[in-house]
């Protein structure tokens, strides 16, 4: 390794680059492991020496762009509205949005264009380092954790938290309006707004929940043991054999009752607020309870219920308030305190409140020390099923499979080229039509099996610590008899879902060929290569195209242009993308989606469409050719492994921290990707990388609005007051 001045001839210039660059006498295969850290060090040292990012752009980066990019983005060309030779001012040179797009396009293989030679590895590494550490200003050893938006509990988190606090199964999906989504997930702080109507619903829910959890033993003396609620387990039932025991053993003396109530309310509020409750709040809660039970005809249980409802209506319960560890006034970032970390862990892996062990470790200041053991414990707990369901349900859209409209008859008619016959006999056909159409009904049970297949597959990756590339390609899946019959796989009997090793040469394996994914990426009457290609770009390669232009004509219009025969979807798409406004994006999506054309809109295998043999071959923009879905999956899992690692990291990190990824998260994501590469893609490397990352472990101490103690206290007063005024006789 040595520093040298590198000269490059070209465009009549004797010297195309000035200034120090690194030259390595190492094989190309080893450079990515060594170049990045050293280039980062070079960037830091250059900056320390007074060489600004703008100066380095002019001395080191612009010559690189001239050589590789000016054919499309300079010398009068501004493809995509980008002209690098027009970057004259400091703000235009340090444009975060521009360089994030450049970085993503280089990594996705979209820039330089496929027919142009790629940047040499040393140049690509140098450009990446300048973007990350120069333009973005990232400190490799102390990255920005990002902003923390105050997050309220979404419907799933509210339901699970209530269940784990009081043992009550509350139907939040029915009682509350749907949560908005952002970046594909419904736990994003920016979109979890609170309307006046929702506040009223929270208050009503609190009163309903405590009434169910804490029936008054003085009014219903026979109900010393509550009736088991549907859906409750032994643990939740014991939380309910606990609430009633507390109420039934209340002392009669006024002073003793106050102390007894304080003990309960302090413990409950600590669990509900996910951190120790302050004495002033405990005083207010006891005063509220006393104000009720001291009234003529009122009971101790009625007062406790009112105070407990105030806790459940409090901002400190409904919102995930976080605090940093103490730091000096000059520090920009700080670790979140251990109670905040406990909440981040529990809502990430359980979609619920921290349990006693997490809160105990946080209170002792030992949670970070015991972090890995706690993560393993939490994954082994049945509550981790919530992580499996909620992450896959939104990342892979398995939540949608039950409600995606699919017209089985129309799908099968298209496969068999009998759409005209179906139209003539519309209304006369049943699922048991005679002829060569399979007797298939995409009913609730089959859709449920599809959803469980994907969830169980992801669960196997998580719990067995398997390589995440098996999500793209594998030799196993999870089936029951009904789903196996749909897939054409033999020797699977019974309704139970179980692991099945796939036959040699099977096109199945990996979630992309799961029925759930194939259904939710289809149209009601046919497949949609565009939806399927877009799904892969968004969720597996992390390079979605821009939204379609307005007034884009439907694909069916292209089908009508041919009179000789009914076109296949491949032919219709080719005619559709002949339009210049459609060609660029469809060139990226269609080849991916058409590889899955052997799977119809119900996820069944087919060889023909409209009596014509299906062509599932194609070529990616990055140059790789394939003859069918099997080869495509292998290409994605191997040649595009890094893009998949990066995309999956972004998805999981977004879900974990409740915000979208920003330019300053680039180095955090890269470090997790490197961790995946070193571990052969094991899921534990991804999960631990996310949990140990700056966005998960830290928060900003400045430039982010925080709730002051005074504001929090005012909110607490409001919650207590509102609860006291609502149904005071309950």
XYZ file of C-alpha atoms in Angstrom:
730
model
C 0.000 0.000 0.000
C 1.300 3.420 -0.830
C 0.121 6.910 -1.756
C 0.727 8.024 -5.296
C -0.327 10.574 -7.862
C -2.335 8.750 -10.490
C -2.240 10.146 -14.046
C -4.767 9.245 -16.651
C -4.662 10.306 -20.295
C -7.852 11.333 -21.996
C -9.576 14.248 -23.713
C -6.199 15.776 -24.465
C -5.332 16.108 -20.798
C -1.979 14.824 -19.685
C -3.052 14.569 -16.081
C -6.686 13.734 -15.303
C -6.388 13.526 -11.545
C -4.408 15.449 -9.046
C -3.971 14.768 -5.379
C -3.416 11.599 -3.379
C -5.236 8.386 -4.168
C -4.674 4.890 -2.878
C -3.164 2.287 -5.184
C -3.355 -1.336 -4.062
C -1.300 -4.281 -5.124
C -4.073 -6.663 -4.122
C -6.506 -8.843 -6.083
C -9.781 -7.098 -6.909
C -11.677 -9.658 -4.833
C -9.869 -8.453 -1.701
C -10.177 -4.730 -2.273
C -13.709 -4.201 -0.931
C -12.640 -5.605 2.430
C -9.665 -3.325 2.765
C -10.253 -0.234 0.672
C -13.364 1.102 2.399
C -11.938 1.555 5.917
C -8.717 3.028 4.621
C -10.487 5.394 2.260
C -12.656 6.464 5.152
C -9.503 7.115 7.140
C -8.080 9.027 4.192
C -11.227 11.140 3.988
C -11.069 11.932 7.675
C -7.379 12.776 7.548
C -7.824 14.916 4.452
C -10.603 16.815 6.116
C -8.489 17.253 9.214
C -5.704 18.615 7.049
C -8.047 21.291 5.794
C -9.032 19.724 2.458
C -12.792 20.339 2.320
C -15.325 18.105 0.608
C -15.783 20.760 -2.079
C -12.032 20.966 -2.714
C -11.803 17.187 -2.910
C -14.691 17.151 -5.361
C -12.823 19.450 -7.717
C -9.470 17.742 -7.311
C -10.419 14.063 -7.045
C -14.074 13.395 -7.848
C -14.798 15.617 -10.831
C -11.977 14.077 -12.948
C -13.445 10.651 -12.171
C -16.890 11.824 -13.296
C -15.438 13.343 -16.455
C -13.968 10.030 -17.436
C -16.911 7.784 -16.618
C -20.094 9.851 -16.528
C -19.915 12.889 -18.833
C -21.237 11.000 -21.862
C -24.673 11.164 -20.220
C -24.260 13.764 -17.473
C -21.886 16.424 -18.761
C -20.512 18.261 -21.790
C -24.013 19.401 -22.701
C -25.777 16.129 -21.776
C -28.057 16.061 -18.729
C -29.797 12.709 -18.801
C -32.270 12.445 -15.953
C -31.802 16.161 -15.285
C -28.287 15.611 -13.913
C -25.292 17.489 -15.324
C -22.182 17.098 -13.207
C -20.310 19.828 -15.056
C -22.929 22.340 -13.894
C -22.099 21.823 -10.229
C -20.465 25.202 -9.709
C -21.506 26.379 -6.244
C -20.788 24.761 -2.894
C -24.481 24.011 -2.135
C -24.963 22.355 -5.537
C -21.832 20.252 -5.024
C -22.920 19.138 -1.541
C -26.508 18.252 -2.527
C -27.455 15.287 -0.307
C -30.386 14.217 -2.466
C -28.318 14.197 -5.656
C -25.438 12.166 -4.264
C -27.700 9.682 -2.482
C -29.296 8.998 -5.866
C -25.849 8.642 -7.453
C -24.722 6.254 -4.725
C -27.826 4.101 -5.009
C -27.638 3.949 -8.813
C -23.974 2.942 -8.776
C -24.618 0.208 -6.248
C -27.653 -1.066 -8.176
C -25.588 -1.313 -11.368
C -27.715 1.335 -13.091
C -24.874 3.812 -13.437
C -22.848 3.739 -15.621
C -25.457 2.246 -17.996
C -25.202 -1.491 -18.696
C -23.520 -1.051 -22.083
C -20.842 1.164 -20.559
C -17.921 -0.204 -18.520
C -18.351 -0.137 -14.770
C -16.186 2.064 -12.620
C -12.977 0.355 -11.540
C -13.274 -0.882 -7.977
C -10.783 1.675 -6.668
C -12.712 4.546 -8.278
C -16.056 3.290 -7.048
C -14.711 2.974 -3.527
C -13.220 6.459 -3.654
C -16.478 7.991 -4.920
C -18.506 6.174 -2.268
C -16.160 7.317 0.472
C -16.326 10.942 -0.693
C -20.134 10.826 -0.776
C -20.480 9.247 2.670
C -17.776 11.026 4.598
C -17.506 14.214 2.572
C -20.959 15.167 1.298
C -22.966 13.439 4.015
C -20.480 14.278 6.738
C -20.823 10.857 8.370
C -18.403 9.933 11.128
C -17.707 6.228 10.683
C -17.182 5.628 14.413
C -19.998 7.892 15.613
C -22.795 7.948 13.011
C -25.860 10.117 13.446
C -28.638 8.028 15.080
C -31.245 10.215 13.399
C -34.295 11.982 14.667
C -36.746 10.331 17.024
C -40.371 11.126 16.338
C -42.675 10.624 19.294
C -44.430 7.347 18.543
C -47.801 6.284 19.777
C -48.727 2.644 20.063
C -50.329 1.321 16.897
C -53.335 -0.998 17.069
C -51.303 -4.203 17.279
C -48.998 -2.782 19.953
C -51.933 -1.427 21.974
C -53.731 -4.774 21.871
C -50.630 -6.753 22.874
C -49.661 -4.284 25.594
C -53.110 -4.410 27.189
C -53.003 -8.196 27.046
C -49.585 -8.354 28.720
C -50.511 -5.787 31.377
C -53.960 -6.961 32.420
C -54.678 -10.239 30.627
C -57.553 -8.688 28.679
C -57.998 -9.477 24.980
C -59.035 -6.148 23.471
C -60.119 -5.982 19.839
C -58.179 -2.872 18.839
C -58.729 -3.530 15.122
C -62.466 -3.174 15.654
C -62.444 -0.344 18.194
C -59.793 1.913 16.627
C -59.429 3.257 13.071
C -56.700 1.743 10.859
C -53.183 3.027 11.379
C -51.564 4.934 8.556
C -48.436 3.446 7.006
C -45.119 4.940 5.966
C -42.229 3.248 4.158
C -44.388 0.112 4.072
C -44.921 -0.191 7.840
C -47.591 0.904 10.323
C -45.246 1.672 13.243
C -43.672 4.798 11.718
C -43.734 7.743 14.126
C -44.327 10.374 11.436
C -47.655 8.879 10.358
C -49.026 7.724 13.720
C -51.146 10.805 14.217
C -53.734 11.322 16.963
C -57.101 12.854 16.186
C -59.652 14.099 18.739
C -61.857 11.140 17.835
C -59.014 8.711 18.542
C -58.386 10.346 21.925
C -62.037 9.794 22.827
C -61.745 6.167 21.758
C -58.652 5.701 23.925
C -60.518 7.054 26.942
C -63.541 4.842 26.309
C -61.275 1.841 25.763
C -59.458 2.452 29.059
C -62.714 2.439 31.001
C -63.950 -0.697 29.226
C -60.682 -2.569 29.765
C -60.391 -1.889 33.506
C -64.019 -2.807 34.050
C -63.364 -6.211 32.452
C -60.038 -6.742 34.182
C -61.151 -5.547 37.641
C -64.754 -6.485 38.443
C -65.862 -5.108 41.803
C -65.858 -7.942 44.403
C -68.201 -5.901 46.644
C -70.809 -5.783 43.881
C -70.168 -9.249 42.432
C -68.973 -11.316 45.395
C -69.193 -14.638 43.590
C -66.783 -13.613 40.857
C -63.618 -14.255 42.850
C -62.200 -16.257 39.928
C -62.866 -14.642 36.558
C -64.290 -16.613 33.675
C -61.597 -17.395 31.145
C -61.795 -15.006 28.199
C -61.586 -16.501 24.707
C -58.018 -16.319 23.439
C -56.375 -15.924 26.851
C -53.557 -18.176 27.972
C -52.509 -19.227 31.465
C -50.274 -16.192 31.832
C -53.004 -13.705 30.936
C -55.460 -15.583 33.109
C -53.082 -15.220 36.064
C -52.897 -11.489 35.413
C -56.703 -11.372 35.613
C -56.435 -14.540 39.339
C -53.904 -11.231 40.381
C -56.201 -8.075 39.735
C -59.158 -9.621 41.548
C -57.041 -10.886 44.409
C -55.720 -7.375 44.944
C -59.229 -5.925 45.051
C -60.676 -8.627 47.284
C -57.946 -8.227 49.942
C -58.200 -4.466 50.346
C -58.018 -3.310 53.987
C -60.938 -1.405 55.494
C -59.047 1.350 57.358
C -58.681 4.559 55.375
C -54.936 5.058 55.926
C -54.166 1.427 55.182
C -56.286 1.589 52.050
C -54.329 4.585 50.777
C -50.984 2.835 51.265
C -52.374 -0.374 49.759
C -53.685 1.487 46.709
C -50.434 3.373 46.289
C -48.472 0.135 46.177
C -50.681 -1.278 43.421
C -50.955 1.909 41.377
C -47.207 2.599 41.550
C -46.377 -0.914 40.364
C -48.998 -0.838 37.616
C -48.038 2.624 36.381
C -44.376 1.581 36.296
C -45.255 -1.331 34.027
C -47.633 0.739 31.911
C -45.256 3.721 31.549
C -42.334 1.343 30.953
C -40.156 3.128 33.520
C -40.383 3.948 37.265
C -43.230 6.281 38.096
C -42.393 9.506 39.927
C -43.894 10.109 43.431
C -45.960 13.080 42.246
C -47.781 10.979 39.640
C -48.377 8.229 42.190
C -49.852 10.849 44.559
C -52.251 12.075 41.894
C -53.382 8.557 41.042
C -54.025 7.710 44.707
C -55.889 10.977 45.164
C -58.052 10.168 42.147
C -58.874 6.715 43.543
C -59.651 8.109 46.990
C -61.873 10.776 45.490
C -64.051 8.028 44.062
C -64.154 5.477 46.901
C -64.805 8.193 49.517
C -68.071 9.124 47.807
C -71.258 7.659 49.346
C -72.107 4.342 47.798
C -68.780 4.002 45.982
C -66.281 1.201 46.476
C -62.542 0.720 46.711
C -62.593 -1.202 43.426
C -64.388 1.676 41.696
C -61.670 4.096 42.782
C -58.858 1.786 41.681
C -60.547 1.268 38.336
C -60.781 5.007 37.783
C -57.095 5.543 38.586
C -56.054 2.570 36.456
C -58.053 3.958 33.545
C -56.207 7.262 33.983
C -52.934 5.380 33.540
C -54.184 3.766 30.320
C -55.341 7.163 28.999
C -52.035 8.829 29.871
C -49.619 10.074 27.173
C -46.923 8.129 28.965
C -48.791 4.918 28.148
C -50.095 5.762 24.690
C -46.777 7.205 23.482
C -43.318 5.721 23.659
C -41.526 8.525 25.469
C -37.757 8.044 25.395
C -34.940 9.660 27.326
C -31.175 9.819 26.767
C -28.510 8.909 29.241
C -26.921 11.997 30.819
C -24.245 13.567 28.600
C -22.232 16.753 28.522
C -23.709 19.826 26.891
C -21.285 19.548 23.973
C -22.294 16.035 22.928
C -24.632 15.797 19.935
C -25.641 12.148 20.402
C -26.296 10.046 23.488
C -27.258 6.484 24.254
C -30.919 6.073 25.103
C -31.368 5.167 28.743
C -31.913 1.518 29.553
C -35.665 1.844 30.075
C -35.962 3.323 26.573
C -33.780 0.498 25.272
C -36.032 -2.048 26.974
C -39.039 -0.568 25.184
C -37.248 -0.505 21.850
C -36.367 -4.168 22.249
C -39.790 -5.321 23.353
C -41.764 -3.440 20.718
C -39.305 -4.591 18.057
C -39.347 -8.303 18.919
C -42.724 -8.660 20.684
C -44.810 -5.686 19.527
C -45.589 -5.282 23.213
C -44.452 -3.798 26.506
C -41.242 -4.845 28.311
C -41.703 -7.659 30.784
C -40.485 -7.709 34.398
C -37.063 -9.094 33.506
C -36.314 -6.343 31.004
C -37.470 -3.636 33.397
C -35.480 -5.179 36.258
C -32.285 -5.245 34.188
C -32.909 -1.688 33.011
C -33.410 -0.514 36.572
C -30.143 -2.162 37.592
C -28.292 -0.655 34.630
C -27.468 -4.159 33.331
C -29.578 -4.449 30.172
C -26.831 -3.451 27.736
C -24.421 -5.770 29.507
C -26.886 -8.654 29.141
C -28.162 -7.624 25.709
C -27.308 -10.721 23.658
C -28.748 -13.085 26.255
C -31.939 -11.050 26.364
C -32.305 -11.066 22.587
C -31.984 -14.855 22.587
C -34.510 -15.137 25.420
C -36.965 -12.865 23.648
C -36.714 -14.758 20.358
C -37.371 -18.025 22.221
C -40.486 -16.529 23.834
C -43.811 -17.225 22.033
C -44.376 -13.477 21.873
C -41.679 -13.270 19.167
C -44.327 -14.656 16.815
C -45.574 -11.082 16.715
C -42.297 -10.003 15.109
C -42.597 -12.770 12.529
C -46.201 -11.910 11.652
C -45.917 -8.133 11.699
C -42.631 -7.788 9.832
C -43.374 -10.349 7.115
C -46.996 -9.228 6.989
C -45.876 -5.788 5.872
C -42.515 -6.372 4.168
C -43.846 -9.313 2.109
C -47.518 -8.190 2.278
C -48.799 -11.497 3.658
C -51.383 -9.454 5.581
C -53.052 -8.751 2.236
C -53.441 -12.300 0.965
C -56.856 -12.863 2.577
C -58.348 -9.756 0.992
C -56.722 -9.744 -2.454
C -59.529 -10.274 -4.994
C -58.807 -13.162 -7.356
C -61.392 -14.470 -9.827
C -60.359 -18.118 -10.066
C -62.581 -18.862 -13.063
C -61.267 -15.918 -15.063
C -57.675 -16.839 -14.222
C -58.126 -20.458 -15.297
C -60.030 -19.415 -18.396
C -57.134 -17.199 -19.485
C -54.645 -19.982 -18.856
C -56.692 -22.292 -21.083
C -57.557 -19.726 -23.740
C -61.266 -20.015 -22.943
C -62.051 -16.435 -21.964
C -64.618 -16.101 -24.738
C -66.413 -19.218 -23.563
C -66.382 -17.926 -20.001
C -67.869 -14.630 -21.155
C -70.679 -16.432 -23.014
C -71.490 -18.621 -20.065
C -70.926 -15.963 -17.399
C -73.095 -16.620 -14.406
C -73.691 -20.264 -15.303
C -70.347 -21.639 -14.181
C -69.461 -22.973 -10.760
C -66.137 -23.925 -9.180
C -66.867 -27.500 -10.306
C -67.023 -26.722 -14.039
C -66.476 -29.745 -16.296
C -63.662 -29.936 -18.791
C -59.947 -29.465 -18.331
C -60.099 -26.715 -15.700
C -58.786 -27.860 -12.309
C -61.268 -27.763 -9.476
C -59.605 -24.987 -7.498
C -61.121 -22.545 -5.077
C -58.953 -19.868 -3.513
C -60.902 -20.055 -0.258
C -60.129 -18.818 3.233
C -58.322 -22.012 4.268
C -56.042 -21.978 1.230
C -55.226 -18.299 1.665
C -54.500 -18.908 5.344
C -52.116 -21.727 4.406
C -50.358 -19.362 1.996
C -49.893 -16.788 4.725
C -48.599 -19.357 7.173
C -46.163 -20.774 4.596
C -44.394 -17.428 4.331
C -44.470 -16.751 8.070
C -43.156 -20.208 8.944
C -40.428 -19.877 6.336
C -39.262 -16.566 7.779
C -39.517 -18.004 11.300
C -37.183 -20.839 10.281
C -34.645 -18.304 9.009
C -34.893 -16.433 12.336
C -34.899 -19.281 14.832
C -32.449 -21.553 12.997
C -30.147 -18.630 12.169
C -30.075 -19.539 8.499
C -28.620 -17.440 5.635
C -31.087 -14.759 4.633
C -30.466 -15.546 0.945
C -32.670 -18.599 1.491
C -35.512 -16.097 1.424
C -34.751 -15.882 -2.301
C -33.823 -19.477 -3.082
C -34.072 -22.665 -1.018
C -34.809 -26.384 -1.315
C -37.606 -26.437 1.264
C -40.845 -24.740 2.185
C -43.845 -25.239 4.521
C -47.033 -26.865 3.248
C -50.178 -28.717 4.149
C -52.135 -31.039 1.887
C -54.343 -28.346 0.381
C -51.476 -26.001 -0.472
C -49.289 -28.868 -1.719
C -52.076 -29.908 -4.084
C -52.241 -26.372 -5.481
C -48.470 -26.460 -6.023
C -48.548 -29.953 -7.578
C -46.366 -31.441 -4.831
C -47.170 -35.017 -3.822
C -47.027 -37.016 -0.577
C -48.218 -34.218 1.724
C -51.360 -35.174 3.632
C -53.421 -33.585 6.356
C -54.275 -30.009 7.322
C -51.174 -29.342 9.461
C -48.498 -27.075 8.062
C -45.099 -28.767 8.091
C -41.617 -28.427 6.604
C -41.303 -30.121 3.212
C -38.117 -30.766 1.254
C -38.833 -29.839 -2.341
C -38.300 -32.303 -5.192
C -35.182 -31.866 -7.297
C -35.749 -29.233 -9.985
C -38.786 -27.722 -8.262
C -39.391 -24.087 -9.207
C -40.542 -23.409 -5.642
C -38.302 -22.418 -2.762
C -37.786 -18.985 -1.275
C -40.638 -16.601 -0.599
C -40.820 -15.147 -4.116
C -42.598 -18.301 -5.309
C -44.868 -18.539 -2.254
C -48.554 -18.429 -3.075
C -48.982 -15.407 -0.798
C -46.495 -13.280 -2.761
C -47.768 -14.481 -6.132
C -51.378 -13.676 -5.198
C -50.802 -10.201 -3.759
C -48.746 -9.230 -6.816
C -51.466 -10.258 -9.283
C -54.541 -8.629 -10.753
C -58.006 -10.133 -10.148
C -58.138 -11.925 -13.507
C -54.499 -12.330 -14.525
C -50.911 -12.113 -13.430
C -49.090 -8.783 -13.332
C -45.415 -8.942 -14.322
C -45.220 -5.223 -13.547
C -46.393 -5.710 -9.954
C -44.145 -8.722 -9.487
C -41.119 -6.945 -10.915
C -41.816 -3.859 -8.826
C -42.176 -6.045 -5.734
C -38.670 -7.444 -6.255
C -37.148 -4.040 -6.957
C -38.737 -2.522 -3.847
C -38.357 -5.356 -1.363
C -35.323 -7.370 -2.473
C -33.060 -5.067 -4.491
C -33.903 -1.718 -2.908
C -34.061 0.151 -6.222
C -37.706 0.985 -6.973
C -38.434 3.004 -10.118
C -40.174 6.381 -9.914
C -44.001 6.460 -9.897
C -45.651 6.047 -13.312
C -46.470 9.238 -15.220
C -50.064 10.478 -15.037
C -52.650 9.125 -17.452
C -50.655 5.965 -18.150
C -52.831 3.767 -20.404
C -53.811 0.352 -19.016
C -52.135 -2.743 -20.391
C -55.424 -3.990 -21.816
C -55.334 -1.210 -24.433
C -52.131 -2.683 -25.813
C -53.810 -6.103 -26.065
C -56.495 -4.671 -28.319
C -53.949 -3.530 -30.887
C -53.428 -7.049 -32.161
C -56.160 -8.779 -34.134
C -54.334 -11.931 -35.219
C -54.491 -13.674 -31.826
C -54.921 -13.099 -28.134
C -51.485 -11.863 -27.009
C -49.606 -13.207 -24.044
C -48.680 -10.766 -21.294
C -45.106 -10.689 -22.613
C -46.372 -9.516 -26.016
C -48.762 -6.985 -24.480
C -46.012 -5.550 -22.271
C -43.690 -5.212 -25.247
C -46.305 -3.166 -27.092
C -47.000 -1.146 -23.932
C -43.388 -0.196 -23.334
C -42.809 0.832 -26.924
C -44.077 4.180 -25.689
C -41.024 6.289 -24.717
C -42.572 7.436 -21.430
C -42.998 3.818 -20.325
C -39.854 2.173 -21.654
C -37.248 3.186 -19.068
C -39.019 1.916 -15.958
C -40.536 -1.142 -17.627
C -37.108 -2.227 -18.815
C -36.209 -2.692 -15.144
C -39.470 -4.241 -13.921
C -40.737 -6.405 -16.731
C -37.816 -8.798 -17.105
C -38.022 -9.610 -13.401
C -41.783 -10.049 -13.393
C -41.976 -12.076 -16.607
C -39.658 -14.679 -15.069
C -42.604 -15.617 -12.818
C -45.161 -15.990 -15.634
C -45.256 -19.758 -15.188
C -47.153 -19.031 -11.947
C -50.705 -17.855 -12.527
C -52.563 -15.338 -10.371
C -53.423 -18.070 -7.835
C -49.835 -19.293 -7.553
C -50.409 -22.437 -9.662
C -47.794 -23.623 -12.138
C -48.736 -23.397 -15.813
C -46.829 -24.019 -19.040
C -49.154 -22.148 -21.387
C -51.159 -18.962 -21.529
C -53.913 -18.693 -24.145
C -52.619 -21.881 -25.850
C -49.153 -20.364 -26.231
C -46.000 -21.594 -24.546
C -44.827 -19.266 -21.788
C -41.425 -17.673 -22.240
C -39.905 -16.936 -18.811
C -36.441 -16.027 -20.060
C -34.905 -12.598 -19.842
C -31.906 -10.409 -19.190
C -31.393 -7.991 -16.312
C -30.160 -4.468 -16.895
C -27.000 -5.486 -15.086
C -26.346 -7.956 -17.907
C -27.185 -11.409 -16.470
C -29.323 -13.685 -18.658
C -31.682 -16.390 -17.412
C -34.040 -18.947 -18.932
C -36.564 -19.168 -16.112
C -37.402 -18.427 -12.516
C -34.903 -20.909 -11.108
C -31.945 -19.228 -12.767
C -33.232 -15.775 -11.869
C -33.470 -16.702 -8.188
C -29.918 -18.021 -8.285
C -28.699 -14.772 -9.888
C -30.467 -12.661 -7.265
C -29.149 -14.785 -4.398
C -25.534 -14.728 -5.598
C -24.633 -11.949 -8.056
C -27.010 -9.491 -6.359
C -26.501 -10.704 -2.819
C -25.092 -7.393 -1.589
C -28.062 -5.417 -2.909
C -30.387 -7.840 -1.138
C -28.423 -7.568 2.100
C -28.645 -3.788 1.901
C -32.361 -3.759 1.073
C -33.276 -6.215 3.840
C -31.177 -4.224 6.307
C -33.021 -1.053 5.363
C -36.388 -2.767 5.785
C -35.585 -4.286 9.169
C -33.944 -1.105 10.473
C -36.948 0.959 9.358
C -39.291 -1.432 11.170
C -37.081 -1.463 14.281
C -36.632 2.302 14.743
C -39.944 3.511 13.324
C -38.624 5.935 10.725
C -37.458 5.913 7.136
C -33.794 5.687 6.273
C -31.978 8.949 5.505
C -28.667 9.816 3.866
C -26.928 9.854 7.247
C -27.887 6.195 7.792
C -25.774 5.049 4.841
C -22.706 4.072 6.866
C -24.814 2.328 9.528
C -26.442 0.209 6.820
C -23.079 -0.480 5.175
C -21.605 -1.701 8.450
C -24.491 -4.136 8.950
C -24.112 -5.357 5.350
C -20.406 -5.997 5.978
C -21.399 -7.931 9.084
C -23.732 -10.066 6.966
C -21.003 -10.689 4.417
C -18.583 -11.851 7.096
C -21.165 -14.290 8.529
C -22.321 -15.786 5.225
C -25.600 -13.924 5.586
C -26.761 -15.454 8.879
C -29.876 -13.813 10.274
C -28.258 -13.273 13.668
C -25.714 -10.938 12.040
C -28.557 -8.850 10.616
C -30.604 -8.800 13.812
C -27.695 -8.039 16.122
C -26.385 -5.470 13.687
C -29.708 -3.635 13.822
C -30.005 -3.865 17.613
C -26.425 -2.701 18.181
C -26.616 0.103 15.598
C -26.555 3.809 16.428
C -30.183 4.418 15.349
C -31.382 1.693 17.733
C -29.031 2.419 20.627
C -28.784 6.203 20.547
C -30.688 9.422 20.005
C -29.886 13.009 19.207
C -29.516 15.379 22.134
C -30.067 18.537 20.094
C -32.104 19.707 17.104
C -34.893 17.307 18.017
C -37.974 18.483 19.928
C -38.345 16.719 23.252
C -41.092 16.660 25.828
C -40.004 18.572 28.879
C -40.767 17.392 32.373
C -43.217 20.278 32.732
C -45.033 19.339 29.513
C -45.161 15.699 30.569
C -46.573 16.674 33.964
C -49.220 18.870 32.317
C -50.226 15.981 30.062
C -50.465 13.714 33.075
C -52.759 16.180 34.863
C -54.938 16.323 31.766
C -55.238 12.535 31.555
C -56.173 12.220 35.221
C -58.690 15.058 34.939
C -60.291 13.655 31.784
C -60.627 10.205 33.284
C -62.104 11.562 36.472
C -64.760 13.428 34.499
C -65.649 10.490 32.285
C -68.282 8.205 33.776
C -67.446 9.056 37.397
C -69.778 6.337 38.662
C -68.072 3.502 36.795
